[in-house]
């Protein structure tokens, strides 16, 4: 068995980064990967503006406190102010541009308006109070996002804030998915004896779509060598083929011999639990990742291996982030493989584990907040910190 680190190094080295790009509207950008470094062409905000409803003044004019000043203008957000004369105040609203000559904003709560509305009594304040400075969020020329960055919803909002209506992204990665196993039945169909519903297809299709991929669904291959080979040939137009099941050594496991017949098998078996029978090879020139059949093993190998490969295709080689949490449990037996336990973060900020860690218990993944990493050969003592992959949008999707 190869270590996970060695396996991922093989995958990253084998991933040929995409070169084809397209320009898309910003509203269609979520989930896509940037094909260029993105620099700000403007400051955000573009000018000093008010953080409060109140009055723009010179701090020295109200230094004595409870000072009455004439109101010489009203500044609404989106309007251009006039310069502020010394010894006067400007009525100003949140987001409005600070007039030249003013150096502070007194919030409305610390003011008193005269009965005729022409003057205002203001409390003393410090220079710069309640002013958002030009460029305090983003400054002109700043690198916003680098090539290969996958855009989340908030990233799209940041790009909108610098005024770009379109961006250049890499084309979608094309991924062909193939399930194997005569026992698999589509949801909505009746189950015969020995059959199960094909949850892996829905996990892969949904996760790949969320990653911004174009999914080519090859269906379910019959449990024969000829049937498996025929299905794999149909996937060669993709950038990556993913199979589930059929990568072990049973008499009905045909993915491994099919890959050997049609191309090359470069890696097989990884020292992780669950997910040991993870294969990497090629069908002709098309890379293939053969995932196990048990649904939890599919989930974990997708997270660790498939996502790493797809990110590498999109010029992104950042590792999955982990965070330390103290274990609420102990283990007495070690394993020769790195174990990924389904865990939930407790109200005390520790982690508890799901009772049944079988690779067939898919509900454990829906229950979990993360995967706690137990290194090969290690046991766990209660209170010991463990690194955890959090199953949020950033980590999984």
Short mmCIF file of C-alpha atoms in Angstrom, two decimals:
data_model
loop_
_atom_site.label_atom_id
_atom_site.label_comp_id
_atom_site.label_asym_id
_atom_site.label_seq_id
_atom_site.Cartn_x
_atom_site.Cartn_y
_atom_site.Cartn_z
CA UNK A 1 0.00 0.00 0.00
CA UNK A 2 1.11 3.54 -0.78
CA UNK A 3 0.71 6.32 1.76
CA UNK A 4 -1.93 8.93 1.05
CA UNK A 5 0.78 11.57 0.63
CA UNK A 6 2.55 9.47 -2.01
CA UNK A 7 -0.73 8.78 -3.79
CA UNK A 8 -1.72 12.45 -3.86
CA UNK A 9 1.73 13.36 -5.18
CA UNK A 10 1.17 10.92 -8.06
CA UNK A 11 -2.25 12.45 -8.78
CA UNK A 12 -1.02 16.04 -8.73
CA UNK A 13 1.92 15.18 -10.98
CA UNK A 14 -0.42 13.42 -13.43
CA UNK A 15 -2.96 16.24 -13.59
CA UNK A 16 -2.36 18.32 -16.71
CA UNK A 17 -3.67 21.81 -15.87
CA UNK A 18 -6.35 23.13 -18.17
CA UNK A 19 -5.44 25.74 -20.74
CA UNK A 20 -8.85 26.44 -22.31
CA UNK A 21 -10.61 29.45 -20.84
CA UNK A 22 -13.83 31.37 -21.30
CA UNK A 23 -15.20 34.76 -20.31
CA UNK A 24 -18.43 34.53 -18.32
CA UNK A 25 -20.86 36.96 -16.66
CA UNK A 26 -20.13 37.54 -13.01
CA UNK A 27 -23.53 36.16 -11.97
CA UNK A 28 -22.48 32.78 -13.41
CA UNK A 29 -19.09 32.72 -11.68
CA UNK A 30 -19.82 30.91 -8.39
CA UNK A 31 -17.99 27.59 -8.24
CA UNK A 32 -15.73 28.36 -11.20
CA UNK A 33 -11.91 28.59 -11.15
CA UNK A 34 -10.14 31.82 -12.09
CA UNK A 35 -7.90 31.61 -15.15
CA UNK A 36 -5.98 34.79 -14.33
CA UNK A 37 -4.70 36.76 -11.38
CA UNK A 38 -7.33 39.35 -10.47
CA UNK A 39 -6.12 42.80 -9.36
CA UNK A 40 -8.28 45.70 -8.19
CA UNK A 41 -8.49 48.58 -10.65
CA UNK A 42 -10.12 50.90 -8.08
CA UNK A 43 -10.10 51.60 -4.36
CA UNK A 44 -12.96 50.20 -2.25
CA UNK A 45 -14.47 52.37 -0.99
CA UNK A 46 -13.50 54.82 -3.75
CA UNK A 47 -13.57 57.79 -1.32
CA UNK A 48 -13.83 58.46 2.41
CA UNK A 49 -17.45 57.92 3.46
CA UNK A 50 -19.58 58.02 6.57
CA UNK A 51 -20.08 54.92 8.69
CA UNK A 52 -23.06 56.51 10.47
CA UNK A 53 -26.01 58.82 10.04
CA UNK A 54 -24.84 62.06 11.67
CA UNK A 55 -22.89 65.24 11.01
CA UNK A 56 -19.57 65.75 9.19
CA UNK A 57 -17.41 68.39 10.88
CA UNK A 58 -13.89 69.45 11.70
CA UNK A 59 -13.01 67.92 15.07
CA UNK A 60 -11.31 71.15 16.19
CA UNK A 61 -14.59 73.05 15.76
CA UNK A 62 -16.31 70.94 18.44
CA UNK A 63 -13.34 70.27 20.73
CA UNK A 64 -14.98 72.05 23.68
CA UNK A 65 -18.08 69.82 23.49
CA UNK A 66 -21.80 70.72 23.20
CA UNK A 67 -20.94 73.13 20.41
CA UNK A 68 -23.63 74.68 18.22
CA UNK A 69 -22.78 74.79 14.50
CA UNK A 70 -24.81 75.90 11.48
CA UNK A 71 -25.88 73.14 9.06
CA UNK A 72 -24.73 74.18 5.61
CA UNK A 73 -25.61 71.15 3.47
CA UNK A 74 -27.17 67.69 3.47
CA UNK A 75 -25.22 64.83 1.89
CA UNK A 76 -27.05 61.68 0.83
CA UNK A 77 -25.32 58.49 -0.28
CA UNK A 78 -24.60 58.75 -3.99
CA UNK A 79 -24.48 62.54 -4.12
CA UNK A 80 -21.41 64.77 -4.51
CA UNK A 81 -20.72 66.97 -1.46
CA UNK A 82 -19.61 70.60 -1.42
CA UNK A 83 -16.46 71.51 0.52
CA UNK A 84 -17.16 72.05 4.21
CA UNK A 85 -16.56 75.57 5.50
CA UNK A 86 -14.76 75.92 8.82
CA UNK A 87 -17.13 76.32 11.76
CA UNK A 88 -20.04 74.52 10.05
CA UNK A 89 -21.57 71.03 9.95
CA UNK A 90 -22.94 68.92 7.10
CA UNK A 91 -25.89 66.60 7.67
CA UNK A 92 -24.63 63.25 6.34
CA UNK A 93 -26.07 59.76 5.92
CA UNK A 94 -24.43 56.34 6.05
CA UNK A 95 -22.34 55.65 2.95
CA UNK A 96 -22.28 59.27 1.81
CA UNK A 97 -18.96 60.77 0.74
CA UNK A 98 -17.13 62.91 3.30
CA UNK A 99 -16.81 66.53 2.11
CA UNK A 100 -13.36 68.03 1.79
CA UNK A 101 -12.55 70.00 4.93
CA UNK A 102 -14.30 67.54 7.27
CA UNK A 103 -12.25 65.08 9.32
CA UNK A 104 -14.81 63.34 11.53
CA UNK A 105 -18.47 62.35 11.78
CA UNK A 106 -20.53 62.80 14.95
CA UNK A 107 -23.20 60.15 15.13
CA UNK A 108 -26.81 61.33 15.18
CA UNK A 109 -27.31 59.99 18.72
CA UNK A 110 -24.72 62.50 20.02
CA UNK A 111 -26.41 65.54 18.49
CA UNK A 112 -29.30 67.92 19.18
CA UNK A 113 -31.04 69.81 16.38
CA UNK A 114 -32.36 73.37 16.90
CA UNK A 115 -36.10 73.91 16.63
CA UNK A 116 -35.72 75.64 13.27
CA UNK A 117 -33.48 72.82 11.96
CA UNK A 118 -30.70 75.16 10.92
CA UNK A 119 -28.20 74.42 13.70
CA UNK A 120 -26.99 71.35 15.56
CA UNK A 121 -25.36 70.92 18.97
CA UNK A 122 -22.58 68.31 18.81
CA UNK A 123 -20.58 66.43 21.40
CA UNK A 124 -16.80 66.45 21.15
CA UNK A 125 -15.23 63.57 19.21
CA UNK A 126 -11.88 62.33 17.93
CA UNK A 127 -10.46 63.02 14.50
CA UNK A 128 -11.43 60.24 12.09
CA UNK A 129 -14.33 58.87 14.13
CA UNK A 130 -17.04 57.13 12.08
CA UNK A 131 -15.24 57.55 8.76
CA UNK A 132 -14.56 54.66 6.41
CA UNK A 133 -11.32 55.52 4.68
CA UNK A 134 -10.77 55.34 0.92
CA UNK A 135 -9.33 51.93 0.07
CA UNK A 136 -9.69 50.55 3.60
CA UNK A 137 -11.34 47.41 2.19
CA UNK A 138 -9.42 47.01 -1.08
CA UNK A 139 -6.71 49.24 -2.49
CA UNK A 140 -6.07 49.84 -6.18
CA UNK A 141 -3.57 47.35 -7.61
CA UNK A 142 -4.13 44.81 -4.82
CA UNK A 143 -4.16 41.10 -5.77
CA UNK A 144 -7.72 40.01 -5.01
CA UNK A 145 -7.62 36.36 -6.09
CA UNK A 146 -4.91 34.29 -7.78
CA UNK A 147 -5.16 31.98 -10.78
CA UNK A 148 -6.81 28.71 -9.75
CA UNK A 149 -8.92 30.23 -6.99
CA UNK A 150 -12.37 28.67 -6.81
CA UNK A 151 -14.98 31.39 -6.46
CA UNK A 152 -17.45 31.24 -3.60
CA UNK A 153 -20.51 33.50 -3.37
CA UNK A 154 -18.70 36.07 -1.24
CA UNK A 155 -15.81 36.09 -3.74
CA UNK A 156 -18.26 37.01 -6.48
CA UNK A 157 -19.48 39.88 -4.31
CA UNK A 158 -15.89 41.12 -3.84
CA UNK A 159 -15.36 41.10 -7.61
CA UNK A 160 -18.61 43.02 -8.07
CA UNK A 161 -17.31 45.58 -5.57
CA UNK A 162 -14.36 46.36 -7.87
CA UNK A 163 -16.71 46.80 -10.80
CA UNK A 164 -15.98 43.82 -13.06
CA UNK A 165 -19.05 42.52 -14.95
CA UNK A 166 -17.24 39.53 -16.49
CA UNK A 167 -14.27 37.34 -15.56
CA UNK A 168 -12.05 34.79 -17.28
CA UNK A 169 -12.29 31.25 -15.91
CA UNK A 170 -11.06 27.84 -16.96
CA UNK A 171 -13.52 25.72 -18.88
CA UNK A 172 -15.41 23.17 -16.83
CA UNK A 173 -13.60 19.91 -16.11
CA UNK A 174 -15.41 17.04 -17.83
CA UNK A 175 -15.78 14.03 -15.53
CA UNK A 176 -17.29 10.70 -16.56
CA UNK A 177 -18.77 8.62 -13.73
CA UNK A 178 -19.41 4.89 -13.88
CA UNK A 179 -20.95 2.66 -11.23
CA UNK A 180 -20.35 -1.08 -11.23
CA UNK A 181 -22.37 -3.86 -9.66
CA UNK A 182 -25.37 -5.94 -10.68
CA UNK A 183 -26.87 -5.25 -7.26
CA UNK A 184 -27.39 -1.53 -7.95
CA UNK A 185 -30.89 -0.18 -8.59
CA UNK A 186 -31.98 3.38 -9.28
CA UNK A 187 -34.17 5.13 -6.69
CA UNK A 188 -37.85 4.75 -7.52
CA UNK A 189 -37.45 1.17 -8.76
CA UNK A 190 -38.49 -1.83 -6.64
CA UNK A 191 -35.72 -3.73 -4.86
CA UNK A 192 -35.33 -7.43 -5.54
CA UNK A 193 -33.52 -9.77 -3.18
CA UNK A 194 -29.84 -8.83 -2.88
CA UNK A 195 -30.25 -5.39 -4.46
CA UNK A 196 -29.50 -1.91 -3.06
CA UNK A 197 -30.14 1.59 -4.27
CA UNK A 198 -27.30 3.35 -6.10
CA UNK A 199 -26.45 6.19 -3.68
CA UNK A 200 -22.91 6.57 -5.03
CA UNK A 201 -24.12 7.89 -8.37
CA UNK A 202 -26.03 10.69 -6.64
CA UNK A 203 -23.17 11.55 -4.32
CA UNK A 204 -20.67 11.84 -7.18
CA UNK A 205 -22.99 13.68 -9.57
CA UNK A 206 -23.98 16.24 -6.93
CA UNK A 207 -20.47 16.78 -5.56
CA UNK A 208 -18.93 17.14 -9.02
CA UNK A 209 -21.59 19.61 -10.09
CA UNK A 210 -20.91 21.64 -6.95
CA UNK A 211 -17.21 21.62 -7.88
CA UNK A 212 -18.10 23.24 -11.20
CA UNK A 213 -17.57 20.12 -13.30
CA UNK A 214 -19.47 18.92 -16.35
CA UNK A 215 -20.68 15.41 -15.52
CA UNK A 216 -20.86 12.65 -18.14
CA UNK A 217 -22.97 9.87 -16.62
CA UNK A 218 -21.99 6.47 -18.02
CA UNK A 219 -24.64 4.66 -15.99
CA UNK A 220 -23.99 1.27 -14.39
CA UNK A 221 -21.73 -1.31 -15.98
CA UNK A 222 -22.75 -4.95 -15.93
CA UNK A 223 -20.49 -7.20 -13.88
CA UNK A 224 -18.51 -8.57 -16.80
CA UNK A 225 -15.10 -7.69 -18.14
CA UNK A 226 -16.52 -6.91 -21.60
CA UNK A 227 -19.27 -4.71 -20.15
CA UNK A 228 -16.85 -2.80 -17.95
CA UNK A 229 -14.42 -2.24 -20.82
CA UNK A 230 -17.19 -1.02 -23.12
CA UNK A 231 -18.37 1.51 -20.54
CA UNK A 232 -14.85 2.77 -19.85
CA UNK A 233 -14.19 3.33 -23.55
CA UNK A 234 -17.20 5.68 -23.64
CA UNK A 235 -15.59 7.83 -20.97
CA UNK A 236 -12.39 8.61 -22.86
CA UNK A 237 -13.71 11.97 -24.08
CA UNK A 238 -13.63 13.22 -20.47
CA UNK A 239 -10.77 14.80 -18.53
CA UNK A 240 -11.24 12.20 -15.79
CA UNK A 241 -13.11 8.94 -15.37
CA UNK A 242 -14.38 7.96 -11.92
CA UNK A 243 -15.62 4.46 -11.16
CA UNK A 244 -17.20 3.13 -7.99
CA UNK A 245 -16.84 -0.49 -6.96
CA UNK A 246 -15.07 -3.32 -8.74
CA UNK A 247 -11.53 -2.37 -7.69
CA UNK A 248 -10.96 -5.14 -5.14
CA UNK A 249 -9.74 -8.65 -5.91
CA UNK A 250 -13.01 -10.58 -6.02
CA UNK A 251 -14.05 -12.68 -8.99
CA UNK A 252 -16.73 -10.09 -9.85
CA UNK A 253 -14.39 -7.09 -9.62
CA UNK A 254 -13.60 -6.12 -13.21
CA UNK A 255 -12.37 -2.51 -13.04
CA UNK A 256 -8.75 -3.43 -12.34
CA UNK A 257 -8.37 -5.93 -15.22
CA UNK A 258 -10.33 -3.62 -17.53
CA UNK A 259 -7.99 -0.73 -16.82
CA UNK A 260 -4.99 -2.99 -17.35
CA UNK A 261 -6.37 -4.16 -20.71
CA UNK A 262 -7.29 -0.67 -21.97
CA UNK A 263 -4.43 1.35 -20.53
CA UNK A 264 -2.25 1.35 -17.44
CA UNK A 265 -2.76 0.93 -13.71
CA UNK A 266 -0.32 3.24 -11.95
CA UNK A 267 -1.41 2.98 -8.34
CA UNK A 268 -3.60 0.58 -6.39
CA UNK A 269 -4.32 0.42 -2.66
CA UNK A 270 -3.80 3.35 -0.31
CA UNK A 271 -3.05 3.10 3.41
CA UNK A 272 -6.27 4.77 4.57
CA UNK A 273 -9.37 3.49 6.31
CA UNK A 274 -11.92 3.45 4.82
CA UNK A 275 -10.88 3.64 1.18
CA UNK A 276 -7.95 1.25 0.80
CA UNK A 277 -8.88 -0.06 -2.70
CA UNK A 278 -8.34 3.31 -4.41
CA UNK A 279 -6.90 2.89 -7.89
CA UNK A 280 -5.33 5.38 -10.30
CA UNK A 281 -4.63 4.60 -13.92
CA UNK A 282 -5.45 5.56 -17.49
CA UNK A 283 -7.86 4.45 -20.17
CA UNK A 284 -5.78 5.29 -23.19
CA UNK A 285 -4.61 8.78 -22.23
CA UNK A 286 -7.59 9.58 -19.99
CA UNK A 287 -6.89 9.51 -16.23
CA UNK A 288 -9.06 7.21 -14.13
CA UNK A 289 -9.73 7.11 -10.41
CA UNK A 290 -11.26 3.85 -9.27
CA UNK A 291 -13.07 4.42 -5.98
CA UNK A 292 -14.27 1.68 -3.62
CA UNK A 293 -17.89 0.61 -3.60
CA UNK A 294 -18.89 1.27 0.00
CA UNK A 295 -20.52 4.72 0.15
CA UNK A 296 -18.50 6.14 3.07
CA UNK A 297 -15.28 5.05 1.33
CA UNK A 298 -16.54 6.77 -1.83
CA UNK A 299 -17.16 9.96 0.12
CA UNK A 300 -13.74 9.96 1.78
CA UNK A 301 -11.75 9.07 -1.34
CA UNK A 302 -13.67 11.70 -3.29
CA UNK A 303 -12.78 14.29 -0.69
CA UNK A 304 -9.12 13.30 -0.46
CA UNK A 305 -8.25 12.17 -3.99
CA UNK A 306 -10.85 13.28 -6.55
CA UNK A 307 -11.04 16.83 -5.27
CA UNK A 308 -7.25 17.08 -5.17
CA UNK A 309 -7.03 15.96 -8.81
CA UNK A 310 -9.76 18.33 -10.02
CA UNK A 311 -8.25 21.26 -8.18
CA UNK A 312 -4.86 20.47 -9.75
CA UNK A 313 -6.48 20.51 -13.21
CA UNK A 314 -7.68 24.02 -12.33
CA UNK A 315 -4.18 25.23 -11.32
CA UNK A 316 -5.01 24.97 -7.61
CA UNK A 317 -2.74 22.82 -5.45
CA UNK A 318 -3.71 23.96 -1.99
CA UNK A 319 -4.10 21.06 0.49
CA UNK A 320 -7.32 20.45 2.38
CA UNK A 321 -7.41 22.55 5.54
CA UNK A 322 -7.55 20.86 8.96
CA UNK A 323 -8.17 22.18 12.47
CA UNK A 324 -7.30 20.65 15.86
CA UNK A 325 -10.06 19.53 18.23
CA UNK A 326 -9.81 17.62 21.51
CA UNK A 327 -11.26 14.09 21.37
CA UNK A 328 -14.07 13.16 23.73
CA UNK A 329 -13.25 9.49 23.19
CA UNK A 330 -10.42 6.98 23.44
CA UNK A 331 -9.32 4.13 21.19
CA UNK A 332 -7.44 1.04 22.34
CA UNK A 333 -6.46 -0.48 18.99
CA UNK A 334 -4.21 1.00 16.35
CA UNK A 335 -4.31 0.37 12.60
CA UNK A 336 -1.65 0.05 9.93
CA UNK A 337 -3.63 2.62 7.94
CA UNK A 338 -4.52 6.26 8.60
CA UNK A 339 -8.10 6.24 9.87
CA UNK A 340 -10.70 8.88 9.09
CA UNK A 341 -13.40 8.87 11.78
CA UNK A 342 -16.76 10.57 11.33
CA UNK A 343 -17.05 13.05 14.20
CA UNK A 344 -19.31 15.85 15.42
CA UNK A 345 -18.19 19.01 17.20
CA UNK A 346 -19.82 19.21 20.64
CA UNK A 347 -21.11 22.34 22.39
CA UNK A 348 -17.90 22.25 24.46
CA UNK A 349 -15.80 22.49 21.28
CA UNK A 350 -14.58 18.90 21.42
CA UNK A 351 -15.34 16.04 19.01
CA UNK A 352 -17.47 12.96 19.55
CA UNK A 353 -17.44 10.03 17.14
CA UNK A 354 -20.28 8.24 15.42
CA UNK A 355 -20.94 4.90 17.07
CA UNK A 356 -20.72 2.74 13.95
CA UNK A 357 -17.68 3.58 11.82
CA UNK A 358 -18.43 0.94 9.16
CA UNK A 359 -17.74 2.12 5.61
CA UNK A 360 -21.27 1.14 4.65
CA UNK A 361 -23.02 3.50 7.11
CA UNK A 362 -23.62 6.50 4.87
CA UNK A 363 -25.84 8.22 7.44
CA UNK A 364 -22.71 8.73 9.57
CA UNK A 365 -21.44 11.22 6.98
CA UNK A 366 -24.71 13.17 7.00
CA UNK A 367 -24.47 13.25 10.83
CA UNK A 368 -20.81 14.32 10.95
CA UNK A 369 -19.25 17.78 11.07
CA UNK A 370 -15.84 16.47 10.10
CA UNK A 371 -13.34 13.66 9.69
CA UNK A 372 -10.87 13.16 12.52
CA UNK A 373 -7.51 11.88 11.33
CA UNK A 374 -5.95 9.04 13.34
CA UNK A 375 -2.40 8.38 12.07
CA UNK A 376 -1.34 4.82 11.29
CA UNK A 377 -0.08 3.02 14.38
CA UNK A 378 -1.63 5.54 16.78
CA UNK A 379 -4.27 5.24 19.48
CA UNK A 380 -6.30 8.10 20.95
CA UNK A 381 -6.59 9.22 24.56
CA UNK A 382 -9.55 11.29 25.72
CA UNK A 383 -8.63 14.98 25.59
CA UNK A 384 -5.94 14.43 22.96
CA UNK A 385 -6.00 16.95 20.07
CA UNK A 386 -6.74 15.49 16.64
CA UNK A 387 -6.59 17.16 13.24
CA UNK A 388 -10.07 17.36 11.70
CA UNK A 389 -11.17 17.99 8.11
CA UNK A 390 -14.33 20.05 8.48
CA UNK A 391 -17.11 18.99 6.11
CA UNK A 392 -18.24 22.47 5.24
CA UNK A 393 -18.60 23.87 1.72
CA UNK A 394 -14.94 24.85 1.55
CA UNK A 395 -13.59 21.47 2.58
CA UNK A 396 -15.97 19.14 0.79
CA UNK A 397 -17.42 21.05 -2.13
#
